[in-house]
PDB file of N, CA and C in Angstrom:
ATOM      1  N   UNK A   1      18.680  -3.038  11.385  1.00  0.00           N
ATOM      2  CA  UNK A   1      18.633  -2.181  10.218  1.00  0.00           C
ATOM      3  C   UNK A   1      20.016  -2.161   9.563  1.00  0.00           C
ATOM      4  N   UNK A   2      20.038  -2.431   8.432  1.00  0.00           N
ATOM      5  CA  UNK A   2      21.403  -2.398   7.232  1.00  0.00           C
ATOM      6  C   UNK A   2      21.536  -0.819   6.793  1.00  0.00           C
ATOM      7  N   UNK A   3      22.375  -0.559   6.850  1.00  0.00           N
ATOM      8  CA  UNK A   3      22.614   0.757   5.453  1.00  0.00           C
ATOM      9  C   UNK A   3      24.089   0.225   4.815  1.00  0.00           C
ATOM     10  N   UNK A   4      23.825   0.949   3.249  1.00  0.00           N
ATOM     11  CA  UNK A   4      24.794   0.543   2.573  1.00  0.00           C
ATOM     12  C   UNK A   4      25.205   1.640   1.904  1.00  0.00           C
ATOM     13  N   UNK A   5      26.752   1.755   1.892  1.00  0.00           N
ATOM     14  CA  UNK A   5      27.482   2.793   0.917  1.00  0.00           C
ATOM     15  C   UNK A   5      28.066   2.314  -0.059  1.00  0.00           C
ATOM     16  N   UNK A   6      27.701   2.545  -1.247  1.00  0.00           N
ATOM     17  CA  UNK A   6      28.602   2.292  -2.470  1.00  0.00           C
ATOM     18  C   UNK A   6      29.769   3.526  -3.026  1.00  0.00           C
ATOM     19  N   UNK A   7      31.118   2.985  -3.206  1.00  0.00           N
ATOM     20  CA  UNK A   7      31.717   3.971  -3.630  1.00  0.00           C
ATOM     21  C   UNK A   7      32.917   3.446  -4.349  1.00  0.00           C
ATOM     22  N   UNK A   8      33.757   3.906  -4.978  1.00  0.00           N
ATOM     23  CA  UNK A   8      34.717   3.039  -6.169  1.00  0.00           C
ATOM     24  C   UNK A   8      34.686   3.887  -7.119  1.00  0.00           C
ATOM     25  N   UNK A   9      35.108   2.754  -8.164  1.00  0.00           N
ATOM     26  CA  UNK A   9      35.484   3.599  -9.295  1.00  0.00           C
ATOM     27  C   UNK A   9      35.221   2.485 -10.589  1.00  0.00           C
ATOM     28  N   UNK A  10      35.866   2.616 -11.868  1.00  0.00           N
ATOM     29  CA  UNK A  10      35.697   1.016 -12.273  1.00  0.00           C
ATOM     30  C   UNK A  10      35.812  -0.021 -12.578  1.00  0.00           C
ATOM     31  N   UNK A  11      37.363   0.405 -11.739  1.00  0.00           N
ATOM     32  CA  UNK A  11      38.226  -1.092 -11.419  1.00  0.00           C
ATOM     33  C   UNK A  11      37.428  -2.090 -10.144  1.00  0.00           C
ATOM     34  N   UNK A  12      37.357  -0.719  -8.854  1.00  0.00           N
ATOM     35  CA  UNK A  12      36.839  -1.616  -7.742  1.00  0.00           C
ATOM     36  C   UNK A  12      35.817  -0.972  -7.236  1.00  0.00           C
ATOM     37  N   UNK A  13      34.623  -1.432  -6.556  1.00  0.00           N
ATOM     38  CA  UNK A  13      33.316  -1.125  -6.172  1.00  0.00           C
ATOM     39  C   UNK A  13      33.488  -1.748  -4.495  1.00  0.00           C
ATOM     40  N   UNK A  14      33.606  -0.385  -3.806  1.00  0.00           N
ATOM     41  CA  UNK A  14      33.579  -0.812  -2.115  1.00  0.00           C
ATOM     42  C   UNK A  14      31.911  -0.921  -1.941  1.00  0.00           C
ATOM     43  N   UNK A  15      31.265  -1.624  -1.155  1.00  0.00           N
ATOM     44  CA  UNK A  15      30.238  -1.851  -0.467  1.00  0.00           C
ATOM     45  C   UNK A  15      29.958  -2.013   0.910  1.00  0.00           C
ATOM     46  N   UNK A  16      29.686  -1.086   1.536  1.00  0.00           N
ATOM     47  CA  UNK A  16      30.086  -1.057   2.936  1.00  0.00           C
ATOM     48  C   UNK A  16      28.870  -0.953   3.977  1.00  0.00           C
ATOM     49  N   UNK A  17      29.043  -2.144   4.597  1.00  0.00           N
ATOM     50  CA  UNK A  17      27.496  -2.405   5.023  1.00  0.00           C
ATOM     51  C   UNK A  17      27.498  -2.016   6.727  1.00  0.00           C
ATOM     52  N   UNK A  18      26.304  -1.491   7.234  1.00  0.00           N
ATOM     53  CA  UNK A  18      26.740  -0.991   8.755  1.00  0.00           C
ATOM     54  C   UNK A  18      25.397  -1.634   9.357  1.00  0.00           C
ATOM     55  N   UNK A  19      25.777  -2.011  10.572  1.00  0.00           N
ATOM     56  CA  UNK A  19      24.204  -2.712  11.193  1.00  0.00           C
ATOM     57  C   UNK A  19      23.718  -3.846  10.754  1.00  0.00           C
ATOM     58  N   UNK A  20      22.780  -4.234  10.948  1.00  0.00           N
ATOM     59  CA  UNK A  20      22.548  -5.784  10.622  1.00  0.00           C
ATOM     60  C   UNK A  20      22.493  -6.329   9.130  1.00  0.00           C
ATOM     61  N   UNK A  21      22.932  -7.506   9.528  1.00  0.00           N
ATOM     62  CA  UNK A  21      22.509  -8.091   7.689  1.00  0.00           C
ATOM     63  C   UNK A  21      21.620  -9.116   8.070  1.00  0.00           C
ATOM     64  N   UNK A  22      20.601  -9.703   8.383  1.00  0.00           N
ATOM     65  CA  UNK A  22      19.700 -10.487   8.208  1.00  0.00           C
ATOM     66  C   UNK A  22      18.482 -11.052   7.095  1.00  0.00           C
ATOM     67  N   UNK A  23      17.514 -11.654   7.752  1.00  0.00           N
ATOM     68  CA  UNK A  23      16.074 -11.839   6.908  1.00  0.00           C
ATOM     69  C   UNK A  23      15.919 -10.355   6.059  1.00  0.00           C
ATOM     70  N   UNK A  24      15.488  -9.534   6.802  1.00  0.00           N
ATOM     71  CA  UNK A  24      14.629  -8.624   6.651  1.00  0.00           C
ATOM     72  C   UNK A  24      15.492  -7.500   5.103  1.00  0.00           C
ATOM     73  N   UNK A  25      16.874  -7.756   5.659  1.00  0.00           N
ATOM     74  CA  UNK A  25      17.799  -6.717   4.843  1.00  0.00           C
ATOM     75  C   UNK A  25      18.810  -7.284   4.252  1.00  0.00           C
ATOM     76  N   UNK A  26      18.216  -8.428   3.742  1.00  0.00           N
ATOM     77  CA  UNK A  26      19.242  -9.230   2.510  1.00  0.00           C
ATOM     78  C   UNK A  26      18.992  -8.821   1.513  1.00  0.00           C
ATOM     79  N   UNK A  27      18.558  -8.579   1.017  1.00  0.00           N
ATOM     80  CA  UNK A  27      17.574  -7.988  -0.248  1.00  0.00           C
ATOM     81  C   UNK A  27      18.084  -6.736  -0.627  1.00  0.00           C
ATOM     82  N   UNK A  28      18.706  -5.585   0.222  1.00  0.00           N
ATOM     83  CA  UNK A  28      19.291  -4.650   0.431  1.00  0.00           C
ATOM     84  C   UNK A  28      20.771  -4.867  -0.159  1.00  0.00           C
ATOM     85  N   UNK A  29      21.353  -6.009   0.544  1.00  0.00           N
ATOM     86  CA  UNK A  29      22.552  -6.335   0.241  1.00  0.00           C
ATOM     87  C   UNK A  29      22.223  -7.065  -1.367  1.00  0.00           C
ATOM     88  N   UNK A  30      21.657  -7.596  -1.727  1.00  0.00           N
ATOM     89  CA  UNK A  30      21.738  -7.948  -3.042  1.00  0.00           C
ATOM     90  C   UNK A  30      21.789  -6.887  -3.847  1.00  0.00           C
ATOM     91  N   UNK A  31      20.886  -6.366  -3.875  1.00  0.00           N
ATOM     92  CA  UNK A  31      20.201  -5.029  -4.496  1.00  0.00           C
ATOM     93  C   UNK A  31      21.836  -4.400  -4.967  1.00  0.00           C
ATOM     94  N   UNK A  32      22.645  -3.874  -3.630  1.00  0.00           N
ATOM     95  CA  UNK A  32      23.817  -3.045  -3.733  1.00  0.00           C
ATOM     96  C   UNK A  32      24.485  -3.920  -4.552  1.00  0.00           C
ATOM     97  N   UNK A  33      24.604  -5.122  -4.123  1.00  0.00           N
ATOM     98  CA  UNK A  33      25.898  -5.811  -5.465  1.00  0.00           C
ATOM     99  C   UNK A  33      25.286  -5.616  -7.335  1.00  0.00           C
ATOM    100  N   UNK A  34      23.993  -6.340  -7.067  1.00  0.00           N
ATOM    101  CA  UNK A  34      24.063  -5.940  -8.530  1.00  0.00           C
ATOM    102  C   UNK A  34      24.071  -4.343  -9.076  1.00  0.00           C
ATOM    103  N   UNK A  35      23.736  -3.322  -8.295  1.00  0.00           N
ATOM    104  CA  UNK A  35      24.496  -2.289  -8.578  1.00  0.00           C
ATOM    105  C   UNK A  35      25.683  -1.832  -8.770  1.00  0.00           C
ATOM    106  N   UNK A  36      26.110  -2.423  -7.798  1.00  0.00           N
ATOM    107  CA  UNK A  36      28.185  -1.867  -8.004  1.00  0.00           C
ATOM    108  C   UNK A  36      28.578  -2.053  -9.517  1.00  0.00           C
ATOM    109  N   UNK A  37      29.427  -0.958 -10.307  1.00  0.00           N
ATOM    110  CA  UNK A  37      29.406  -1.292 -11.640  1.00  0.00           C
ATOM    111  C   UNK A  37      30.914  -1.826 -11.938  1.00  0.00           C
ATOM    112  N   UNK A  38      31.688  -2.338 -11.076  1.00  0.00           N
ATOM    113  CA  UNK A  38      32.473  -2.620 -11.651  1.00  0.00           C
ATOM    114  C   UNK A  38      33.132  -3.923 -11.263  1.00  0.00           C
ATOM    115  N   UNK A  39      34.006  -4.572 -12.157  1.00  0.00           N
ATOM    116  CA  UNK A  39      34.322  -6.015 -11.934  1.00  0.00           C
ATOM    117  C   UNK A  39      34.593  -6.797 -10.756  1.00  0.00           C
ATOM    118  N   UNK A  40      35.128  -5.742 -10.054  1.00  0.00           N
ATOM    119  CA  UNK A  40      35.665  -6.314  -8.768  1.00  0.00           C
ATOM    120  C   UNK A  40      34.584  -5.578  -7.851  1.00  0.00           C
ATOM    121  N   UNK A  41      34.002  -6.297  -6.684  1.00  0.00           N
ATOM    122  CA  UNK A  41      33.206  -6.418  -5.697  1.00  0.00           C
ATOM    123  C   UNK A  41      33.825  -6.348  -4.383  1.00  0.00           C
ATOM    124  N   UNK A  42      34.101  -5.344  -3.381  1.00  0.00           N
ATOM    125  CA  UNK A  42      34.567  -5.279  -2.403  1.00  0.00           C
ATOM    126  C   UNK A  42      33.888  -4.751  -0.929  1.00  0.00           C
ATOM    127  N   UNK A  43      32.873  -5.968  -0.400  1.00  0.00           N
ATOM    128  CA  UNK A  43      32.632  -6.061   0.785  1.00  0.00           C
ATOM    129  C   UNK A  43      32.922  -5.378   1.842  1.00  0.00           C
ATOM    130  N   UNK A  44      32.597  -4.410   2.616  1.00  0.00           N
ATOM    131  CA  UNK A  44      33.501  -4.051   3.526  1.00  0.00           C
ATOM    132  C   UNK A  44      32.197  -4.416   4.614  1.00  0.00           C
ATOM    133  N   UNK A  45      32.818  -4.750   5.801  1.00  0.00           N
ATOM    134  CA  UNK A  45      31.941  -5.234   6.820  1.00  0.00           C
ATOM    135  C   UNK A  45      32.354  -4.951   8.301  1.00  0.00           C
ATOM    136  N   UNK A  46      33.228  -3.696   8.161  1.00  0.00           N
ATOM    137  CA  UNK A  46      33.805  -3.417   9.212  1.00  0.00           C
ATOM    138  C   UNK A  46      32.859  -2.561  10.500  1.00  0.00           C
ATOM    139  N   UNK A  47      31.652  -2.548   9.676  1.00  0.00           N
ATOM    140  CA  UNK A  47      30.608  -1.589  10.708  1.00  0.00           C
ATOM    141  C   UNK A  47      29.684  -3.199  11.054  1.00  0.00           C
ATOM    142  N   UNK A  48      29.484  -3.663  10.314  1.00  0.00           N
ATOM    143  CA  UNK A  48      27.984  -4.620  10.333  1.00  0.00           C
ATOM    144  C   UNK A  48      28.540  -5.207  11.622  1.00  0.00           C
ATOM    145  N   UNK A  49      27.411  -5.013  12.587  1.00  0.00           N
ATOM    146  CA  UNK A  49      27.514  -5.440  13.785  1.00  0.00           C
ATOM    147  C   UNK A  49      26.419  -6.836  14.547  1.00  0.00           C
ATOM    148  N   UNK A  50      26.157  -7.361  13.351  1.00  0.00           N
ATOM    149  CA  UNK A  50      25.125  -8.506  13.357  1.00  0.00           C
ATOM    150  C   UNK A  50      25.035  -9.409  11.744  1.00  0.00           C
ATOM    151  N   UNK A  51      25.019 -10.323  12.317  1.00  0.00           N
ATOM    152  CA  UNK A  51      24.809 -11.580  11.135  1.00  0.00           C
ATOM    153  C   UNK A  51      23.960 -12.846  11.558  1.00  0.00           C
ATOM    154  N   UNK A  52      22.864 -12.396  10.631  1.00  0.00           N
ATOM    155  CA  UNK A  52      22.566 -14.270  10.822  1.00  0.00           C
ATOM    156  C   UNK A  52      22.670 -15.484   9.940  1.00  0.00           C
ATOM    157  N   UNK A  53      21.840 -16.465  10.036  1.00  0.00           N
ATOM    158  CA  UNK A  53      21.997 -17.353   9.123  1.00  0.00           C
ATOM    159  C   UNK A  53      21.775 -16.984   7.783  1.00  0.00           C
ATOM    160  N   UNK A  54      20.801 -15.536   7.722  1.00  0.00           N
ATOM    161  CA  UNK A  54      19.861 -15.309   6.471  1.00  0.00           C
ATOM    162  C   UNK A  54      20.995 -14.288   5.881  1.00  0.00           C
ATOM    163  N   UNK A  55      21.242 -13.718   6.589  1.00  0.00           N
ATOM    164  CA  UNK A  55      22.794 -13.017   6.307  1.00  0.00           C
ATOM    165  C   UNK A  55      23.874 -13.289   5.658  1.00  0.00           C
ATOM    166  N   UNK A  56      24.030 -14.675   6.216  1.00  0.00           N
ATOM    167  CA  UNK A  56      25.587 -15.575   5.842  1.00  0.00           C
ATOM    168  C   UNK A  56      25.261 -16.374   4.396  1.00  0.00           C
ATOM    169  N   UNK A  57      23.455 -16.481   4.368  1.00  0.00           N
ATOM    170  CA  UNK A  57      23.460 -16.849   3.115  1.00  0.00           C
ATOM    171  C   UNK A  57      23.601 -15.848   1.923  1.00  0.00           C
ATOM    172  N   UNK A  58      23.299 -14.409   2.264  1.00  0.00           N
ATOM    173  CA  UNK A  58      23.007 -13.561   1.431  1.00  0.00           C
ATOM    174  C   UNK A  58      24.291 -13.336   1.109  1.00  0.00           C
ATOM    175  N   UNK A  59      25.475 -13.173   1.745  1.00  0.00           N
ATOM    176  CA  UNK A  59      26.801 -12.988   1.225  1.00  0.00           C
ATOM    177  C   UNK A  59      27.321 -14.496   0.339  1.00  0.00           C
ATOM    178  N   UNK A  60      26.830 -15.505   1.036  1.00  0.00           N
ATOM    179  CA  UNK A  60      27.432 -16.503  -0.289  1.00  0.00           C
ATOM    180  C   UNK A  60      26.731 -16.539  -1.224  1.00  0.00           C
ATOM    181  N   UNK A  61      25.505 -15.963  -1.522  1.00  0.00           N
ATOM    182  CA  UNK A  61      24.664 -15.813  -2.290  1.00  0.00           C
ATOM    183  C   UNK A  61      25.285 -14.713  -3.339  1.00  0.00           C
ATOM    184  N   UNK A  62      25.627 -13.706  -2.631  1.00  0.00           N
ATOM    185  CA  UNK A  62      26.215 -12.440  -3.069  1.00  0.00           C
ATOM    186  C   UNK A  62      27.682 -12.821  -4.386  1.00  0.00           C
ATOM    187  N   UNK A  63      28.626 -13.769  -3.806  1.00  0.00           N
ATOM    188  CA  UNK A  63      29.728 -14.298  -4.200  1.00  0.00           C
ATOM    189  C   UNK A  63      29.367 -15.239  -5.566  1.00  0.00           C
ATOM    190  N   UNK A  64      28.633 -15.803  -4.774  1.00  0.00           N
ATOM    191  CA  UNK A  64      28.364 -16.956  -6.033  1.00  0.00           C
ATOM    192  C   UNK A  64      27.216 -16.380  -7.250  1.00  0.00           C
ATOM    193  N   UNK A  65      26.860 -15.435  -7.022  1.00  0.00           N
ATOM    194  CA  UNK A  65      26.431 -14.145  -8.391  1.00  0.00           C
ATOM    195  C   UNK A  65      27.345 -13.348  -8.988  1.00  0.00           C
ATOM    196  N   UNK A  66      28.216 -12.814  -8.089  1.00  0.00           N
ATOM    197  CA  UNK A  66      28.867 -12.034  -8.780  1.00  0.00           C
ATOM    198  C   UNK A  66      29.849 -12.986  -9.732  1.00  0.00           C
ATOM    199  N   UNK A  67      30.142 -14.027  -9.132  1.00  0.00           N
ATOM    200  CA  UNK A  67      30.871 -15.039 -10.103  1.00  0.00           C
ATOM    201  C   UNK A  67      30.438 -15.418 -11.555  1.00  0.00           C
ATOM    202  N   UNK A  68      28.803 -15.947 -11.015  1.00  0.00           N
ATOM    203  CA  UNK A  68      28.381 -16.289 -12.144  1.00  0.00           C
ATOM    204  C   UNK A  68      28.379 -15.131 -13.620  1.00  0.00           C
ATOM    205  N   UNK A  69      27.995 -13.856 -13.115  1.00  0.00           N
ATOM    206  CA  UNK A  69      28.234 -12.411 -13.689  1.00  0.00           C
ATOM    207  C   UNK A  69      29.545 -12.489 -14.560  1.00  0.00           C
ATOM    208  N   UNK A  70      30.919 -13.081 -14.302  1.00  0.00           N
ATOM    209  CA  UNK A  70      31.587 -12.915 -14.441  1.00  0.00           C
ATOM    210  C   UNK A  70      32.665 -11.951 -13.893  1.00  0.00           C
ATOM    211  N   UNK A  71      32.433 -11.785 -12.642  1.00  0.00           N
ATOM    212  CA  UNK A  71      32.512 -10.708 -11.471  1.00  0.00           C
ATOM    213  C   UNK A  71      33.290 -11.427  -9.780  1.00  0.00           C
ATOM    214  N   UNK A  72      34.376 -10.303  -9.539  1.00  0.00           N
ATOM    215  CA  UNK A  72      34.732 -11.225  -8.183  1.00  0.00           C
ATOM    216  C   UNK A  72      33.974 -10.517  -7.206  1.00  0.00           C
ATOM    217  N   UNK A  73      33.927 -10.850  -5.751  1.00  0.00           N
ATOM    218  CA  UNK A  73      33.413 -10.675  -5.134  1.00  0.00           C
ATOM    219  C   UNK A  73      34.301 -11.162  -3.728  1.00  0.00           C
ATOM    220  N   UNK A  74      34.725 -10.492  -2.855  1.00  0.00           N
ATOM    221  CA  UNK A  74      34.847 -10.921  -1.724  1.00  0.00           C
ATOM    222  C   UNK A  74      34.745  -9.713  -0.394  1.00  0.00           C
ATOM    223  N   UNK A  75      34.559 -10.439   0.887  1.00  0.00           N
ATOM    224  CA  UNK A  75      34.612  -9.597   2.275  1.00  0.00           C
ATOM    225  C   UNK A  75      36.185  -8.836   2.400  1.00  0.00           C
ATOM    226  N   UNK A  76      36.211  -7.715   2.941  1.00  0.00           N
ATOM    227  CA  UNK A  76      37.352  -7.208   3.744  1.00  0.00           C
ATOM    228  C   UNK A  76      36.457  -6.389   5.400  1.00  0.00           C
ATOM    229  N   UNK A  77      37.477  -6.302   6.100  1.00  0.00           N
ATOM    230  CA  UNK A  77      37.565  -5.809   7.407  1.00  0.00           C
ATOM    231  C   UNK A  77      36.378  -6.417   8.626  1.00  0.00           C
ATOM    232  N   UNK A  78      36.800  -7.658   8.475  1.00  0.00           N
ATOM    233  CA  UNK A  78      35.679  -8.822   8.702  1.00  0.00           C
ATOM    234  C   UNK A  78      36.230  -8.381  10.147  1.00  0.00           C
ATOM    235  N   UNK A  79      34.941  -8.241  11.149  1.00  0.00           N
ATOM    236  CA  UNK A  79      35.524  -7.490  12.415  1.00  0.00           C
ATOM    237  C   UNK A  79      34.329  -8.516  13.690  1.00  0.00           C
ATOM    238  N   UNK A  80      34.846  -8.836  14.879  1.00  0.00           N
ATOM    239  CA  UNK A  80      34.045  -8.973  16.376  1.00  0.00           C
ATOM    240  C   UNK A  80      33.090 -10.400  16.253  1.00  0.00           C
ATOM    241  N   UNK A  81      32.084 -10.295  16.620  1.00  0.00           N
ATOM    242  CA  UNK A  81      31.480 -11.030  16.522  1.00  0.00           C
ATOM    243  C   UNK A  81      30.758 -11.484  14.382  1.00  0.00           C
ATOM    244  N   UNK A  82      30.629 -10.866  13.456  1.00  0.00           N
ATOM    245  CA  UNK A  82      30.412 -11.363  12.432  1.00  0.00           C
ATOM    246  C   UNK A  82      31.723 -12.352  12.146  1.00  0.00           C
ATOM    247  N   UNK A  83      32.978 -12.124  12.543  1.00  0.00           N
ATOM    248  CA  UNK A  83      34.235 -12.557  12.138  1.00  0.00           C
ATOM    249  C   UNK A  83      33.770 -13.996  12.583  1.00  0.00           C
ATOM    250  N   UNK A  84      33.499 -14.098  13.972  1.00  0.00           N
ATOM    251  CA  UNK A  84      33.287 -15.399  14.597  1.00  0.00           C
ATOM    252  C   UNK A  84      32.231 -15.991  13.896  1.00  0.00           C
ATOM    253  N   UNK A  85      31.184 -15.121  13.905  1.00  0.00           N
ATOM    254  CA  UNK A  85      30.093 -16.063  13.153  1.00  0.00           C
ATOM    255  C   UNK A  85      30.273 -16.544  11.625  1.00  0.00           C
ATOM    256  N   UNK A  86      31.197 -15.992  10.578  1.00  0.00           N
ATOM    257  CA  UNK A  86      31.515 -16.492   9.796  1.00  0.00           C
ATOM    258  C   UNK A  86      32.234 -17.947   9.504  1.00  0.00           C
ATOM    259  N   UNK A  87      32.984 -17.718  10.700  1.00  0.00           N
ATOM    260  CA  UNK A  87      34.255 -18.754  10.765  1.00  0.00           C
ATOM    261  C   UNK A  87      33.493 -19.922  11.486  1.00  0.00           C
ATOM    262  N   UNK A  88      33.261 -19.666  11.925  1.00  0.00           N
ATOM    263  CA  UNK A  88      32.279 -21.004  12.523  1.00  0.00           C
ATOM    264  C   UNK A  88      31.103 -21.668  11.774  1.00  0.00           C
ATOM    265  N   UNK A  89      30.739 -20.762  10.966  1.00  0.00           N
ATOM    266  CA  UNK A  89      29.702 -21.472   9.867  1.00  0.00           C
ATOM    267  C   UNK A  89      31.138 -22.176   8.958  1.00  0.00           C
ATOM    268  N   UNK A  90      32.039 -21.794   8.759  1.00  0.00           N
ATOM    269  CA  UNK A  90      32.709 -22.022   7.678  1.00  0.00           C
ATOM    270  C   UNK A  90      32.950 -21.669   6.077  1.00  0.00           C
ATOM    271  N   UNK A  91      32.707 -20.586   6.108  1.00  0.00           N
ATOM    272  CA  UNK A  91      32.562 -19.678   4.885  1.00  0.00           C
ATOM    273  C   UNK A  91      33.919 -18.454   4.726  1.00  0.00           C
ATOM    274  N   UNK A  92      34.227 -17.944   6.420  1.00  0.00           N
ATOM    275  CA  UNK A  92      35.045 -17.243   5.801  1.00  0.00           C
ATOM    276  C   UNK A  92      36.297 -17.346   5.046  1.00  0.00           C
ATOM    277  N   UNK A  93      36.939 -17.998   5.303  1.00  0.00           N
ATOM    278  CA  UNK A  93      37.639 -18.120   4.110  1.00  0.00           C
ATOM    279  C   UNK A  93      37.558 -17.907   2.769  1.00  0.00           C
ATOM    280  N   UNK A  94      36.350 -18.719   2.138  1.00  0.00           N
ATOM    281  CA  UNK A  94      36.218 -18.189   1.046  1.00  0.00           C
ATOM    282  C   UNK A  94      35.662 -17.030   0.219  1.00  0.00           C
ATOM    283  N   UNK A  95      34.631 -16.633   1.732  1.00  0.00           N
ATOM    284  CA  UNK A  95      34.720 -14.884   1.374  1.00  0.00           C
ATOM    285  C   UNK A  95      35.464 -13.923   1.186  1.00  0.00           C
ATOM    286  N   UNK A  96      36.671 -14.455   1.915  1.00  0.00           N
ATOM    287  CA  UNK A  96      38.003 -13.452   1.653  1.00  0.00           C
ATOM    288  C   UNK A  96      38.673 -13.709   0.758  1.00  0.00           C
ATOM    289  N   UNK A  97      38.485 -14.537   0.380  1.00  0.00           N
ATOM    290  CA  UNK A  97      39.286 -15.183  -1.324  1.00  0.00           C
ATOM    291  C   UNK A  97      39.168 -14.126  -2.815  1.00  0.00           C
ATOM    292  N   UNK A  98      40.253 -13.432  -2.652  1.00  0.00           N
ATOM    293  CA  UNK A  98      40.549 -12.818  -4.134  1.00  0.00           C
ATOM    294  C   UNK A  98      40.465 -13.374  -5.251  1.00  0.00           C
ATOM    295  N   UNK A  99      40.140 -13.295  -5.768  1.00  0.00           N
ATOM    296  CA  UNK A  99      39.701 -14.041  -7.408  1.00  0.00           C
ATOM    297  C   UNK A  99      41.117 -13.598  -8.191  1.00  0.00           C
TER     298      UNK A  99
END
């Protein structure tokens, strides 16, 4: 199960996801980005304690919308096991990439 907090202002839009991001609750995570109202997109992933493949797509999925939007988008407090599973797919990096 995902839950998500949105909070910011409208320079920056935190998104702070706790519990899983998978299949079931990607959709969740989309949902919150195109809500956040402001230019900058800020990931926080310091609770999410699970990632899968459907997950890892939904955040590059996530990035590469908010881009297209004209919008940045990246992860902070990339923590435990998601950290690993990022880095090993090979993505984090550019999730953490400031625009």
């Amino acid at each position: 199960m995902l839950s998500v907090e949105i909070s910011g202002d409208a320079a920056i839009t935190r998104v702070a996801l706790a519990g899983e991001l998978d299949l079931e609750s990607k959709a969740l995570l989309a949902q919150a980005v195109r809500e956040a109202p402001a230019e900058v997109v800020e990931l926080d992933l310091a609770a999410l304690t699970y990632c899968d493949s459907a997950g890892i797509g939904a955040l590059v999925s996530a990035q590469r919308q908010a881009g297209e939007d004209g919008r940045a988008l990246y992860v902070v407090n990339v923590r435990g096991m998601v950290q690993t599973i990022l880095q090993v797919s090979g993505v984090l990096t550019e999730l953490t990439r400031r625009a």
